[in-house]
PDB file of C-alpha atoms and ligand atoms in Angstrom:
ATOM      1  CA  MET A 143      -6.350 -24.700 -28.759  1.00 93.00           C
ATOM      2  CA  ASN A 144      -4.345 -24.843 -31.992  1.00 97.00           C
ATOM      3  CA  LYS A 145      -5.159 -27.275 -34.775  1.00 98.00           C
ATOM      4  CA  VAL A 146      -2.628 -30.060 -35.295  1.00 98.00           C
ATOM      5  CA  ALA A 147      -1.014 -31.066 -38.598  1.00 98.00           C
ATOM      6  CA  LEU A 148       1.035 -34.223 -39.140  1.00 99.00           C
ATOM      7  CA  ILE A 149       3.254 -33.870 -42.200  1.00 98.00           C
ATOM      8  CA  THR A 150       5.383 -36.764 -43.443  1.00 98.00           C
ATOM      9  CA  GLY A 151       8.751 -36.175 -45.114  1.00 98.00           C
ATOM     10  CA  ALA A 152       8.990 -32.618 -43.840  1.00 98.00           C
ATOM     11  CA  THR A 153      12.696 -32.495 -43.015  1.00 97.00           C
ATOM     12  CA  ARG A 154      13.300 -30.826 -46.399  1.00 96.00           C
ATOM     13  CA  GLY A 155      11.754 -29.876 -49.738  1.00 97.00           C
ATOM     14  CA  ILE A 156       8.002 -29.516 -50.247  1.00 98.00           C
ATOM     15  CA  GLY A 157       7.084 -31.108 -46.879  1.00 98.00           C
ATOM     16  CA  ARG A 158       9.312 -28.662 -45.016  1.00 98.00           C
ATOM     17  CA  GLU A 159       7.649 -25.706 -46.742  1.00 98.00           C
ATOM     18  CA  ILE A 160       4.178 -27.129 -45.957  1.00 98.00           C
ATOM     19  CA  ALA A 161       5.153 -27.391 -42.269  1.00 98.00           C
ATOM     20  CA  ILE A 162       6.346 -23.765 -42.271  1.00 98.00           C
ATOM     21  CA  VAL A 163       3.248 -22.397 -44.036  1.00 98.00           C
ATOM     22  CA  LEU A 164       0.889 -24.294 -41.706  1.00 98.00           C
ATOM     23  CA  ALA A 165       2.870 -23.133 -38.649  1.00 98.00           C
ATOM     24  CA  GLU A 166       2.494 -19.556 -39.905  1.00 98.00           C
ATOM     25  CA  ASN A 167      -1.235 -20.236 -39.956  1.00 98.00           C
ATOM     26  CA  GLY A 168      -1.251 -21.288 -36.307  1.00 98.00           C
ATOM     27  CA  TYR A 169      -1.038 -25.077 -36.594  1.00 98.00           C
ATOM     28  CA  ASP A 170       0.946 -27.101 -34.059  1.00 98.00           C
ATOM     29  CA  ILE A 171       3.247 -29.245 -36.175  1.00 98.00           C
ATOM     30  CA  ALA A 172       4.268 -32.910 -36.027  1.00 98.00           C
ATOM     31  CA  ILE A 173       6.690 -34.367 -38.538  1.00 98.00           C
ATOM     32  CA  ASN A 174       8.307 -37.760 -38.869  1.00 98.00           C
ATOM     33  CA  TYR A 175      11.999 -38.280 -39.528  1.00 97.00           C
ATOM     34  CA  ARG A 176      14.169 -41.254 -40.322  1.00 97.00           C
ATOM     35  CA  LYS A 177      17.512 -40.123 -38.886  1.00 96.00           C
ATOM     36  CA  GLU A 178      18.467 -37.142 -36.760  1.00 96.00           C
ATOM     37  CA  ASN A 179      20.456 -34.715 -38.890  1.00 96.00           C
ATOM     38  CA  GLU A 180      21.018 -31.000 -39.654  1.00 97.00           C
ATOM     39  CA  ASP A 181      17.761 -30.822 -41.618  1.00 97.00           C
ATOM     40  CA  LEU A 182      15.798 -31.921 -38.559  1.00 98.00           C
ATOM     41  CA  ILE A 183      17.525 -29.362 -36.307  1.00 98.00           C
ATOM     42  CA  ASN A 184      16.816 -26.614 -38.878  1.00 98.00           C
ATOM     43  CA  ILE A 185      13.095 -27.343 -39.310  1.00 98.00           C
ATOM     44  CA  LYS A 186      12.679 -27.585 -35.509  1.00 98.00           C
ATOM     45  CA  LYS A 187      14.203 -24.100 -35.098  1.00 98.00           C
ATOM     46  CA  GLU A 188      12.182 -22.698 -37.987  1.00 98.00           C
ATOM     47  CA  ILE A 189       8.850 -23.961 -36.602  1.00 98.00           C
ATOM     48  CA  GLU A 190       9.538 -23.017 -32.982  1.00 97.00           C
ATOM     49  CA  ASN A 191      10.307 -19.466 -34.164  1.00 97.00           C
ATOM     50  CA  LYS A 192       6.679 -19.278 -35.332  1.00 97.00           C
ATOM     51  CA  LYS A 193       5.527 -19.678 -31.698  1.00 95.00           C
ATOM     52  CA  VAL A 194       3.662 -22.931 -32.277  1.00 98.00           C
ATOM     53  CA  LYS A 195       4.450 -26.401 -30.924  1.00 98.00           C
ATOM     54  CA  PHE A 196       6.811 -28.734 -32.759  1.00 98.00           C
ATOM     55  CA  LEU A 197       7.074 -32.511 -32.383  1.00 98.00           C
ATOM     56  CA  ALA A 198       9.406 -34.800 -34.334  1.00 98.00           C
ATOM     57  CA  VAL A 199       8.559 -38.506 -34.260  1.00 98.00           C
ATOM     58  CA  GLN A 200      10.898 -41.156 -35.575  1.00 98.00           C
ATOM     59  CA  GLY A 201       9.794 -43.614 -38.245  1.00 98.00           C
ATOM     60  CA  ASP A 202       9.906 -44.771 -41.832  1.00 98.00           C
ATOM     61  CA  VAL A 203       6.571 -44.455 -43.655  1.00 98.00           C
ATOM     62  CA  SER A 204       7.135 -47.730 -45.502  1.00 98.00           C
ATOM     63  CA  ASN A 205       7.087 -49.561 -42.160  1.00 98.00           C
ATOM     64  CA  PHE A 206       3.553 -50.068 -40.775  1.00 98.00           C
ATOM     65  CA  GLU A 207       4.708 -50.603 -37.160  1.00 98.00           C
ATOM     66  CA  ASP A 208       6.726 -47.364 -37.274  1.00 98.00           C
ATOM     67  CA  CYS A 209       3.641 -45.481 -38.470  1.00 98.00           C
ATOM     68  CA  GLU A 210       1.477 -47.052 -35.753  1.00 98.00           C
ATOM     69  CA  LYS A 211       4.039 -46.012 -33.134  1.00 98.00           C
ATOM     70  CA  PHE A 212       4.588 -42.433 -34.321  1.00 98.00           C
ATOM     71  CA  THR A 213       0.877 -41.770 -34.845  1.00 98.00           C
ATOM     72  CA  LYS A 214       0.172 -42.879 -31.247  1.00 98.00           C
ATOM     73  CA  GLU A 215       2.955 -40.595 -30.066  1.00 98.00           C
ATOM     74  CA  VAL A 216       1.422 -37.590 -31.857  1.00 98.00           C
ATOM     75  CA  ILE A 217      -1.968 -38.375 -30.304  1.00 98.00           C
ATOM     76  CA  GLN A 218      -0.403 -38.810 -26.845  1.00 98.00           C
ATOM     77  CA  VAL A 219       1.317 -35.427 -27.027  1.00 98.00           C
ATOM     78  CA  TYR A 220      -1.250 -33.336 -28.922  1.00 98.00           C
ATOM     79  CA  GLY A 221      -4.472 -35.297 -28.263  1.00 98.00           C
ATOM     80  CA  LYS A 222      -5.628 -35.077 -31.897  1.00 98.00           C
ATOM     81  CA  ILE A 223      -4.652 -34.838 -35.565  1.00 98.00           C
ATOM     82  CA  ASP A 224      -6.761 -32.356 -37.569  1.00 98.00           C
ATOM     83  CA  VAL A 225      -4.751 -32.472 -40.775  1.00 98.00           C
ATOM     84  CA  LEU A 226      -2.608 -35.211 -42.317  1.00 99.00           C
ATOM     85  CA  ILE A 227      -0.285 -34.455 -45.216  1.00 99.00           C
ATOM     86  CA  ASN A 228       1.113 -37.591 -46.871  1.00 99.00           C
ATOM     87  CA  ASN A 229       4.152 -36.062 -48.527  1.00 98.00           C
ATOM     88  CA  ALA A 230       7.118 -38.423 -48.002  1.00 98.00           C
ATOM     89  CA  GLY A 231       8.280 -39.750 -51.335  1.00 98.00           C
ATOM     90  CA  ILE A 232      11.263 -41.005 -53.303  1.00 98.00           C
ATOM     91  CA  THR A 233      12.274 -41.603 -56.921  1.00 97.00           C
ATOM     92  CA  LYS A 234      14.415 -44.357 -58.415  1.00 97.00           C
ATOM     93  CA  ASP A 235      14.290 -43.468 -62.080  1.00 96.00           C
ATOM     94  CA  THR A 236      15.331 -45.735 -64.921  1.00 97.00           C
ATOM     95  CA  LEU A 237      13.762 -47.317 -67.986  1.00 98.00           C
ATOM     96  CA  LEU A 238      11.749 -50.457 -67.275  1.00 98.00           C
ATOM     97  CA  VAL A 239      14.202 -52.602 -69.256  1.00 98.00           C
ATOM     98  CA  ARG A 240      16.839 -51.724 -66.646  1.00 98.00           C
ATOM     99  CA  MET A 241      14.612 -51.464 -63.598  1.00 98.00           C
ATOM    100  CA  LYS A 242      15.237 -54.061 -60.910  1.00 98.00           C
ATOM    101  CA  LYS A 243      12.294 -55.446 -58.980  1.00 98.00           C
ATOM    102  CA  GLU A 244      13.669 -53.894 -55.753  1.00 98.00           C
ATOM    103  CA  ASP A 245      13.701 -50.422 -57.375  1.00 98.00           C
ATOM    104  CA  PHE A 246      10.086 -50.814 -58.432  1.00 98.00           C
ATOM    105  CA  LYS A 247       9.033 -52.178 -55.057  1.00 98.00           C
ATOM    106  CA  GLN A 248      10.893 -49.630 -52.943  1.00 98.00           C
ATOM    107  CA  VAL A 249       9.208 -46.677 -54.660  1.00 98.00           C
ATOM    108  CA  ILE A 250       5.761 -48.272 -54.303  1.00 99.00           C
ATOM    109  CA  ASP A 251       6.530 -49.158 -50.661  1.00 99.00           C
ATOM    110  CA  VAL A 252       7.450 -45.593 -49.673  1.00 98.00           C
ATOM    111  CA  ASN A 253       5.115 -43.522 -51.857  1.00 98.00           C
ATOM    112  CA  LEU A 254       1.936 -45.619 -52.042  1.00 99.00           C
ATOM    113  CA  ILE A 255       2.085 -48.158 -49.193  1.00 99.00           C
ATOM    114  CA  GLY A 256       3.529 -45.347 -47.029  1.00 99.00           C
ATOM    115  CA  THR A 257       0.418 -43.282 -47.734  1.00 99.00           C
ATOM    116  CA  TYR A 258      -1.740 -46.272 -46.723  1.00 99.00           C
ATOM    117  CA  ASN A 259       0.357 -46.956 -43.581  1.00 98.00           C
ATOM    118  CA  VAL A 260       0.047 -43.450 -42.160  1.00 99.00           C
ATOM    119  CA  THR A 261      -3.561 -42.842 -43.222  1.00 99.00           C
ATOM    120  CA  LYS A 262      -4.699 -46.207 -41.832  1.00 98.00           C
ATOM    121  CA  ASN A 263      -3.270 -45.219 -38.443  1.00 98.00           C
ATOM    122  CA  VAL A 264      -4.741 -41.706 -38.458  1.00 98.00           C
ATOM    123  CA  ILE A 265      -8.187 -42.263 -39.943  1.00 98.00           C
ATOM    124  CA  ASN A 266      -9.806 -43.777 -36.822  1.00 97.00           C
ATOM    125  CA  TYR A 267      -8.973 -40.667 -34.802  1.00 98.00           C
ATOM    126  CA  MET A 268     -10.518 -38.467 -37.484  1.00 98.00           C
ATOM    127  CA  ILE A 269     -13.613 -40.680 -37.660  1.00 98.00           C
ATOM    128  CA  LYS A 270     -14.046 -40.398 -33.860  1.00 98.00           C
ATOM    129  CA  ALA A 271     -13.590 -36.615 -34.093  1.00 98.00           C
ATOM    130  CA  HIS A 272     -16.079 -36.485 -37.007  1.00 98.00           C
ATOM    131  CA  SER A 273     -13.702 -34.107 -38.759  1.00 98.00           C
ATOM    132  CA  GLY A 274     -10.365 -34.086 -40.562  1.00 98.00           C
ATOM    133  CA  LYS A 275      -8.501 -33.220 -43.722  1.00 98.00           C
ATOM    134  CA  ILE A 276      -6.102 -35.449 -45.587  1.00 99.00           C
ATOM    135  CA  ILE A 277      -3.946 -34.151 -48.424  1.00 99.00           C
ATOM    136  CA  ASN A 278      -1.879 -36.615 -50.404  1.00 99.00           C
ATOM    137  CA  ILE A 279       1.030 -35.380 -52.498  1.00 99.00           C
ATOM    138  CA  SER A 280       0.793 -37.081 -55.877  1.00 99.00           C
ATOM    139  CA  SER A 281       2.479 -35.821 -59.084  1.00 98.00           C
ATOM    140  CA  ILE A 282       1.351 -34.868 -62.575  1.00 98.00           C
ATOM    141  CA  VAL A 283       3.309 -37.887 -63.857  1.00 98.00           C
ATOM    142  CA  GLY A 284       0.729 -40.037 -62.044  1.00 98.00           C
ATOM    143  CA  ILE A 285      -1.720 -38.662 -64.627  1.00 98.00           C
ATOM    144  CA  SER A 286       0.459 -38.239 -67.715  1.00 98.00           C
ATOM    145  CA  GLY A 287       3.064 -41.001 -67.240  1.00 98.00           C
ATOM    146  CA  ASN A 288       6.766 -40.350 -67.816  1.00 96.00           C
ATOM    147  CA  ALA A 289       9.469 -42.406 -69.509  1.00 96.00           C
ATOM    148  CA  GLY A 290      11.935 -43.622 -66.883  1.00 96.00           C
ATOM    149  CA  GLN A 291       9.401 -43.438 -64.067  1.00 97.00           C
ATOM    150  CA  THR A 292       7.161 -46.521 -64.333  1.00 98.00           C
ATOM    151  CA  ASN A 293       7.634 -47.135 -60.611  1.00 98.00           C
ATOM    152  CA  TYR A 294       7.097 -43.518 -59.540  1.00 98.00           C
ATOM    153  CA  ALA A 295       4.185 -42.829 -61.924  1.00 98.00           C
ATOM    154  CA  ALA A 296       2.462 -46.048 -60.780  1.00 99.00           C
ATOM    155  CA  SER A 297       2.849 -45.001 -57.144  1.00 99.00           C
ATOM    156  CA  LYS A 298       1.500 -41.495 -57.837  1.00 99.00           C
ATOM    157  CA  ALA A 299      -1.422 -42.784 -59.938  1.00 99.00           C
ATOM    158  CA  GLY A 300      -2.142 -45.184 -57.073  1.00 99.00           C
ATOM    159  CA  ILE A 301      -2.274 -42.247 -54.671  1.00 99.00           C
ATOM    160  CA  ILE A 302      -4.931 -40.610 -56.860  1.00 99.00           C
ATOM    161  CA  GLY A 303      -7.113 -43.749 -56.797  1.00 99.00           C
ATOM    162  CA  PHE A 304      -6.558 -44.047 -53.053  1.00 99.00           C
ATOM    163  CA  THR A 305      -7.518 -40.387 -52.540  1.00 99.00           C
ATOM    164  CA  LYS A 306     -10.767 -40.590 -54.504  1.00 99.00           C
ATOM    165  CA  SER A 307     -11.833 -43.908 -52.934  1.00 99.00           C
ATOM    166  CA  LEU A 308     -11.132 -42.743 -49.385  1.00 99.00           C
ATOM    167  CA  ALA A 309     -12.854 -39.409 -50.082  1.00 99.00           C
ATOM    168  CA  LYS A 310     -16.029 -41.359 -50.922  1.00 99.00           C
ATOM    169  CA  GLU A 311     -15.688 -43.614 -47.865  1.00 98.00           C
ATOM    170  CA  VAL A 312     -15.240 -40.868 -45.298  1.00 98.00           C
ATOM    171  CA  ALA A 313     -17.285 -37.975 -46.721  1.00 98.00           C
ATOM    172  CA  PRO A 314     -20.227 -38.966 -44.451  1.00 98.00           C
ATOM    173  CA  ARG A 315     -17.812 -38.617 -41.500  1.00 98.00           C
ATOM    174  CA  ASN A 316     -17.007 -35.012 -42.437  1.00 98.00           C
ATOM    175  CA  ILE A 317     -13.458 -35.874 -43.522  1.00 98.00           C
ATOM    176  CA  LEU A 318     -12.107 -34.280 -46.711  1.00 99.00           C
ATOM    177  CA  VAL A 319      -9.493 -36.106 -48.776  1.00 99.00           C
ATOM    178  CA  ASN A 320      -7.723 -34.432 -51.685  1.00 99.00           C
ATOM    179  CA  ALA A 321      -4.515 -34.761 -53.684  1.00 99.00           C
ATOM    180  CA  VAL A 322      -2.081 -32.134 -54.878  1.00 99.00           C
ATOM    181  CA  ALA A 323      -0.127 -32.990 -58.016  1.00 98.00           C
ATOM    182  CA  PRO A 324       3.006 -30.874 -58.379  1.00 98.00           C
ATOM    183  CA  GLY A 325       4.765 -30.544 -61.706  1.00 98.00           C
ATOM    184  CA  PHE A 326       8.463 -29.699 -61.701  1.00 96.00           C
ATOM    185  CA  ILE A 327       9.442 -28.155 -58.353  1.00 97.00           C
ATOM    186  CA  GLU A 328      12.906 -27.114 -57.207  1.00 95.00           C
ATOM    187  CA  THR A 329      13.961 -29.430 -54.338  1.00 95.00           C
ATOM    188  CA  SER A 330      16.700 -31.972 -53.616  1.00 91.00           C
ATOM    189  CA  MET A 331      14.586 -34.513 -55.548  1.00 91.00           C
ATOM    190  CA  THR A 332      14.900 -32.535 -58.807  1.00 92.00           C
ATOM    191  CA  ASN A 333      18.323 -30.933 -58.156  1.00 91.00           C
ATOM    192  CA  VAL A 334      19.967 -34.232 -59.025  1.00 90.00           C
ATOM    193  CA  LEU A 335      18.662 -34.118 -62.629  1.00 89.00           C
ATOM    194  CA  LYS A 336      21.138 -33.280 -65.389  1.00 90.00           C
ATOM    195  CA  ASP A 337      20.954 -29.730 -66.865  1.00 92.00           C
ATOM    196  CA  GLU A 338      19.960 -31.206 -70.223  1.00 93.00           C
ATOM    197  CA  VAL A 339      16.980 -32.995 -68.650  1.00 90.00           C
ATOM    198  CA  LYS A 340      15.955 -29.835 -66.753  1.00 92.00           C
ATOM    199  CA  GLU A 341      16.079 -27.731 -69.937  1.00 93.00           C
ATOM    200  CA  ASN A 342      13.933 -30.277 -71.722  1.00 93.00           C
ATOM    201  CA  ILE A 343      11.328 -30.187 -68.948  1.00 94.00           C
ATOM    202  CA  LEU A 344      11.367 -26.377 -68.909  1.00 95.00           C
ATOM    203  CA  LYS A 345      10.331 -26.335 -72.582  1.00 96.00           C
ATOM    204  CA  GLN A 346       7.144 -28.172 -71.593  1.00 96.00           C
ATOM    205  CA  ILE A 347       6.107 -25.630 -68.933  1.00 98.00           C
ATOM    206  CA  PRO A 348       3.917 -22.806 -70.313  1.00 98.00           C
ATOM    207  CA  LEU A 349       4.846 -20.490 -67.412  1.00 98.00           C
ATOM    208  CA  ASN A 350       8.469 -21.102 -68.450  1.00 96.00           C
ATOM    209  CA  ARG A 351       9.898 -21.616 -64.987  1.00 96.00           C
ATOM    210  CA  ILE A 352      10.386 -24.249 -62.338  1.00 96.00           C
ATOM    211  CA  GLY A 353       7.943 -24.082 -59.423  1.00 98.00           C
ATOM    212  CA  THR A 354       8.840 -23.502 -55.788  1.00 98.00           C
ATOM    213  CA  ALA A 355       8.006 -25.632 -52.766  1.00 98.00           C
ATOM    214  CA  LYS A 356       6.207 -22.597 -51.334  1.00 98.00           C
ATOM    215  CA  GLU A 357       3.841 -22.520 -54.346  1.00 98.00           C
ATOM    216  CA  VAL A 358       2.847 -26.114 -53.588  1.00 98.00           C
ATOM    217  CA  ALA A 359       2.579 -25.403 -49.852  1.00 98.00           C
ATOM    218  CA  ASN A 360       0.196 -22.500 -50.489  1.00 98.00           C
ATOM    219  CA  VAL A 361      -2.249 -24.796 -52.312  1.00 98.00           C
ATOM    220  CA  VAL A 362      -2.015 -27.286 -49.459  1.00 98.00           C
ATOM    221  CA  LYS A 363      -2.767 -24.421 -47.068  1.00 98.00           C
ATOM    222  CA  PHE A 364      -5.906 -23.609 -49.084  1.00 98.00           C
ATOM    223  CA  LEU A 365      -7.032 -27.246 -48.856  1.00 98.00           C
ATOM    224  CA  THR A 366      -6.590 -27.192 -45.067  1.00 98.00           C
ATOM    225  CA  SER A 367      -8.476 -23.922 -44.707  1.00 98.00           C
ATOM    226  CA  GLU A 368     -12.108 -22.979 -44.145  1.00 97.00           C
ATOM    227  CA  ASP A 369     -12.149 -21.725 -47.755  1.00 98.00           C
ATOM    228  CA  SER A 370     -12.221 -25.224 -49.253  1.00 98.00           C
ATOM    229  CA  LEU A 371     -14.879 -27.027 -47.217  1.00 98.00           C
ATOM    230  CA  TYR A 372     -16.846 -28.111 -50.313  1.00 98.00           C
ATOM    231  CA  ILE A 373     -13.844 -29.702 -52.055  1.00 98.00           C
ATOM    232  CA  THR A 374     -13.158 -33.432 -51.682  1.00 99.00           C
ATOM    233  CA  GLY A 375     -11.814 -36.226 -53.904  1.00 99.00           C
ATOM    234  CA  GLN A 376     -10.016 -33.729 -56.150  1.00 99.00           C
ATOM    235  CA  VAL A 377      -6.555 -33.613 -57.644  1.00 98.00           C
ATOM    236  CA  ILE A 378      -5.175 -30.075 -57.896  1.00 98.00           C
ATOM    237  CA  ASN A 379      -2.269 -29.666 -60.293  1.00 98.00           C
ATOM    238  CA  VAL A 380       0.414 -27.140 -59.330  1.00 98.00           C
ATOM    239  CA  ASP A 381       2.509 -27.319 -62.470  1.00 98.00           C
ATOM    240  CA  GLY A 382       2.787 -23.976 -64.289  1.00 98.00           C
ATOM    241  CA  GLY A 383       0.376 -25.314 -66.899  1.00 98.00           C
ATOM    242  CA  MET A 384       2.544 -28.317 -67.809  1.00 98.00           C
ATOM    243  CA  LEU A 385      -0.323 -30.794 -67.957  1.00 97.00           C
ATOM    244  CA  MET A 386      -3.160 -28.747 -69.427  1.00 95.00           C
TER     245      MET A 386
HETATM  246  P1  NAP B 628      12.745 -34.372 -51.192  1.00 83.29           P
HETATM  247  O1  NAP B 628      13.318 -33.011 -51.153  1.00 83.29           O
HETATM  248  O2  NAP B 628      13.587 -35.500 -51.678  1.00 83.29           O
HETATM  249  O3  NAP B 628      12.180 -34.711 -49.725  1.00 83.29           O
HETATM  250  C1  NAP B 628      11.592 -35.955 -49.476  1.00 83.29           C
HETATM  251  C2  NAP B 628      11.199 -36.061 -48.026  1.00 83.29           C
HETATM  252  O4  NAP B 628      10.599 -37.347 -47.814  1.00 83.29           O
HETATM  253  C3  NAP B 628      12.395 -35.971 -47.072  1.00 83.29           C
HETATM  254  O5  NAP B 628      12.000 -35.293 -45.904  1.00 83.29           O
HETATM  255  C4  NAP B 628      12.677 -37.430 -46.754  1.00 83.29           C
HETATM  256  O6  NAP B 628      13.266 -37.627 -45.500  1.00 83.29           O
HETATM  257  C5  NAP B 628      11.264 -38.006 -46.745  1.00 83.29           C
HETATM  258  N1  NAP B 628      11.242 -39.455 -46.909  1.00 83.29           N
HETATM  259  C6  NAP B 628      11.703 -40.152 -47.974  1.00 83.29           C
HETATM  260  N2  NAP B 628      11.514 -41.462 -47.774  1.00 83.29           N
HETATM  261  C7  NAP B 628      10.946 -41.602 -46.554  1.00 83.29           C
HETATM  262  C8  NAP B 628      10.521 -42.706 -45.782  1.00 83.29           C
HETATM  263  N3  NAP B 628      10.649 -43.968 -46.220  1.00 83.29           N
HETATM  264  N4  NAP B 628       9.970 -42.481 -44.572  1.00 83.29           N
HETATM  265  C9  NAP B 628       9.847 -41.216 -44.099  1.00 83.29           C
HETATM  266  N5  NAP B 628      10.223 -40.118 -44.788  1.00 83.29           N
HETATM  267  C10 NAP B 628      10.769 -40.319 -45.996  1.00 83.29           C
HETATM  268  O7  NAP B 628      11.433 -34.432 -52.103  1.00 83.29           O
HETATM  269  P2  NAP B 628      10.387 -33.300 -52.535  1.00 83.29           P
HETATM  270  O8  NAP B 628      10.729 -32.875 -53.896  1.00 83.29           O
HETATM  271  O9  NAP B 628      10.205 -32.334 -51.453  1.00 83.29           O
HETATM  272  O10 NAP B 628       9.073 -34.210 -52.677  1.00 83.29           O
HETATM  273  C11 NAP B 628       8.031 -34.229 -51.706  1.00 83.29           C
HETATM  274  C12 NAP B 628       6.834 -34.943 -52.312  1.00 83.29           C
HETATM  275  O11 NAP B 628       6.417 -34.225 -53.486  1.00 83.29           O
HETATM  276  C13 NAP B 628       7.155 -36.366 -52.762  1.00 83.29           C
HETATM  277  O12 NAP B 628       6.037 -37.192 -52.530  1.00 83.29           O
HETATM  278  C14 NAP B 628       7.364 -36.199 -54.251  1.00 83.29           C
HETATM  279  O13 NAP B 628       7.103 -37.383 -54.944  1.00 83.29           O
HETATM  280  C15 NAP B 628       6.349 -35.117 -54.576  1.00 83.29           C
HETATM  281  N6  NAP B 628       6.635 -34.406 -55.819  1.00 83.29           N
HETATM  282  C16 NAP B 628       7.766 -33.677 -55.972  1.00 83.29           C
HETATM  283  C17 NAP B 628       7.976 -33.022 -57.186  1.00 83.29           C
HETATM  284  C18 NAP B 628       9.203 -32.184 -57.441  1.00 83.29           C
HETATM  285  O14 NAP B 628       9.364 -31.703 -58.571  1.00 83.29           O
HETATM  286  N7  NAP B 628      10.072 -31.966 -56.479  1.00 83.29           N
HETATM  287  C19 NAP B 628       7.056 -33.130 -58.209  1.00 83.29           C
HETATM  288  C20 NAP B 628       5.904 -33.887 -58.017  1.00 83.29           C
HETATM  289  C21 NAP B 628       5.699 -34.514 -56.801  1.00 83.29           C
HETATM  290  P3  NAP B 628      14.805 -38.071 -45.295  1.00 83.29           P
HETATM  291  O15 NAP B 628      15.512 -36.802 -44.962  1.00 83.29           O
HETATM  292  O16 NAP B 628      14.756 -39.053 -44.191  1.00 83.29           O
HETATM  293  O17 NAP B 628      15.280 -38.686 -46.582  1.00 83.29           O
END
């Protein structure tokens, strides 16, 4: 029987690549989506080509009832969740002087409360199974801070605190909880940045290039594997040396 991974925000970007890499490693895949679109059709095809099962469940991570519903659906279909990847995330960048309360709240609601909403609905199954792995996608700006991202950096710092606290709570239940903190990765989230901003960021990356979603996915794969069974409560930066 294959292991089962639930990955949020996997219709595109880093989440999509995580779903593909885990499928290549024999996981049956469940992802959530907000609206049916081309991206969803593409990831479905991509995963099914890997000869593992694919399930798409509808729901917004910032809505607790949605998460309760789609988690139950995954359990009904697959009977278990071995690995949870909390990846769904958004940005709404602007300086605090211009940031509206809704822009602050929306980013916290999706990135941080979303991580709570899904984990809260999955954790009981993992506790019953006395096994599980949770990987939360944070960001190096949750550690360093970044002008124009008070909302996003707060949400990503919150994810780190959440990760470490939960890791301590559930270690006796044989559940590992870690965070991955990407630096600057090429996806639709970063494609929208102006060339000038991108060039400025590039200057701060010792490896002198933007990272790929696959490079993040490979670290997630390691954290889901049998090679990382003594690692919990950690934040692994995947950032080309940007934060060292
Ligand atoms: P992306 O390309 O914009 O993809 C974001 C994914 O999250 C999409 O699948 C999107 O689905 C989903 N999503 C957004 N809001 C959602 C919600 N409320 N409920 C359910 N799904 C939702 O972003 P990415 O660059 O791959 O980022 C993935 C994660 O990595 C995020 O947590 C991000 O903060 C983190 N990260 C990215 C970078 C980077 O440089 N790219 C760096 C550090 C950390 P829809 O299609 O429905 O919108």
